[in-house]
Coordinates of C-alpha atoms in Angstrom, one line a residue:
M180 CA -0.2 -0.2 0.0
K181 CA 1.6 3.5 -1.0
K182 CA 2.3 5.7 1.7
I183 CA 0.9 9.3 1.3
D184 CA 2.1 12.2 3.5
N185 CA -0.4 14.7 4.7
L186 CA -3.5 12.2 3.6
R187 CA -5.8 13.7 5.6
E188 CA -5.3 17.5 4.3
T189 CA -5.9 15.8 0.4
K190 CA -8.9 16.2 -1.7
E191 CA -9.3 12.3 -1.8
Y192 CA -9.5 11.8 1.8
R193 CA -12.0 14.3 1.8
L194 CA -14.2 12.9 -1.0
A195 CA -13.7 9.4 1.0
M196 CA -14.9 10.6 3.8
Q197 CA -17.9 11.9 2.2
V198 CA -18.6 8.2 0.7
E199 CA -18.1 6.8 4.5
N200 CA -20.5 8.5 5.6
A201 CA -22.8 8.6 2.9
L202 CA -21.8 4.4 3.4
N203 CA -23.1 5.1 7.2
D204 CA -26.7 5.6 6.0
Y205 CA -28.6 2.0 6.2
G206 CA -31.1 4.1 3.7
F207 CA -27.7 4.2 1.2
D208 CA -29.0 2.1 -1.8
Y209 CA -26.0 0.7 -3.9
A210 CA -28.3 -0.2 -6.6
V211 CA -29.2 3.2 -7.2
F212 CA -25.5 4.6 -6.6
A213 CA -24.6 1.9 -10.0
A214 CA -27.4 2.9 -11.7
S215 CA -25.9 6.4 -11.6
I216 CA -23.0 5.4 -13.0
P217 CA -24.1 5.1 -17.1
L218 CA -25.0 9.1 -16.4
M219 CA -21.5 9.6 -16.3
H220 CA -19.1 11.3 -18.7
P221 CA -17.2 8.4 -20.6
T222 CA -13.8 9.2 -19.6
L223 CA -14.9 9.7 -16.2
Q224 CA -16.5 6.2 -16.1
Q225 CA -13.5 4.9 -17.1
N226 CA -11.4 7.0 -14.4
L227 CA -14.2 5.9 -11.8
Y228 CA -13.5 2.0 -12.7
K229 CA -9.5 2.8 -12.0
L230 CA -10.4 4.1 -9.0
L231 CA -12.4 0.8 -7.7
K232 CA -9.5 -1.3 -9.0
E233 CA -7.2 0.7 -6.8
C234 CA -9.7 0.4 -3.7
L235 CA -9.4 -3.2 -4.4
V236 CA -5.8 -3.3 -3.9
V237 CA -5.8 -1.4 -0.7
M238 CA -8.7 -3.4 0.5
A239 CA -6.9 -6.7 -0.4
D240 CA -3.2 -5.5 1.0
D241 CA -2.5 -8.1 4.1
K242 CA -0.9 -5.5 6.2
R243 CA -3.6 -3.0 6.4
R244 CA -5.8 -3.7 9.3
Y245 CA -9.1 -5.7 8.9
D246 CA -10.9 -8.2 11.3
D247 CA -13.8 -10.6 11.0
R248 CA -16.2 -7.4 10.4
N249 CA -14.0 -7.1 7.1
R250 CA -12.5 -10.3 6.6
A251 CA -15.0 -11.3 3.9
S252 CA -14.3 -8.1 1.3
H253 CA -10.4 -8.3 2.3
E254 CA -10.4 -11.8 1.1
E255 CA -12.6 -11.6 -1.8
A256 CA -10.6 -8.0 -2.7
K257 CA -7.6 -10.5 -2.7
D258 CA -9.4 -13.0 -5.5
I259 CA -10.5 -10.3 -7.2
V260 CA -7.2 -8.6 -7.5
A261 CA -5.2 -12.0 -8.3
Y262 CA -7.3 -12.7 -11.1
L263 CA -6.7 -8.8 -12.5
E264 CA -3.0 -9.3 -11.9
E265 CA -3.5 -12.4 -14.8
N266 CA -6.1 -11.4 -16.9
G267 CA -6.6 -7.5 -16.3
H268 CA -6.3 -5.0 -19.0
Y269 CA -4.5 -1.4 -19.1
I270 CA -7.8 1.1 -18.9
P271 CA -6.5 4.0 -20.5
H272 CA -7.8 7.8 -20.1
I273 CA -9.4 8.8 -23.1

């Protein structure tokens, strides 16, 4: 996992905390969020996919803190990352 200096001062950290807050709402509908993706600009859809792949890499990292509450997602992320390392494609920024 990449070490980031001054992580808490970045715009990416602030966005991650907004996502955390949204996910903490039991009314958050994952399907509605996903259904919104096709309404994004195609290049930004590519960027979102790159972000999701990077999230999987972090979630799969055995050195990060996880426990029984997120063990299943950690293990599945490891499987997905292993698959992508063998079968994944370069995702261009177009």
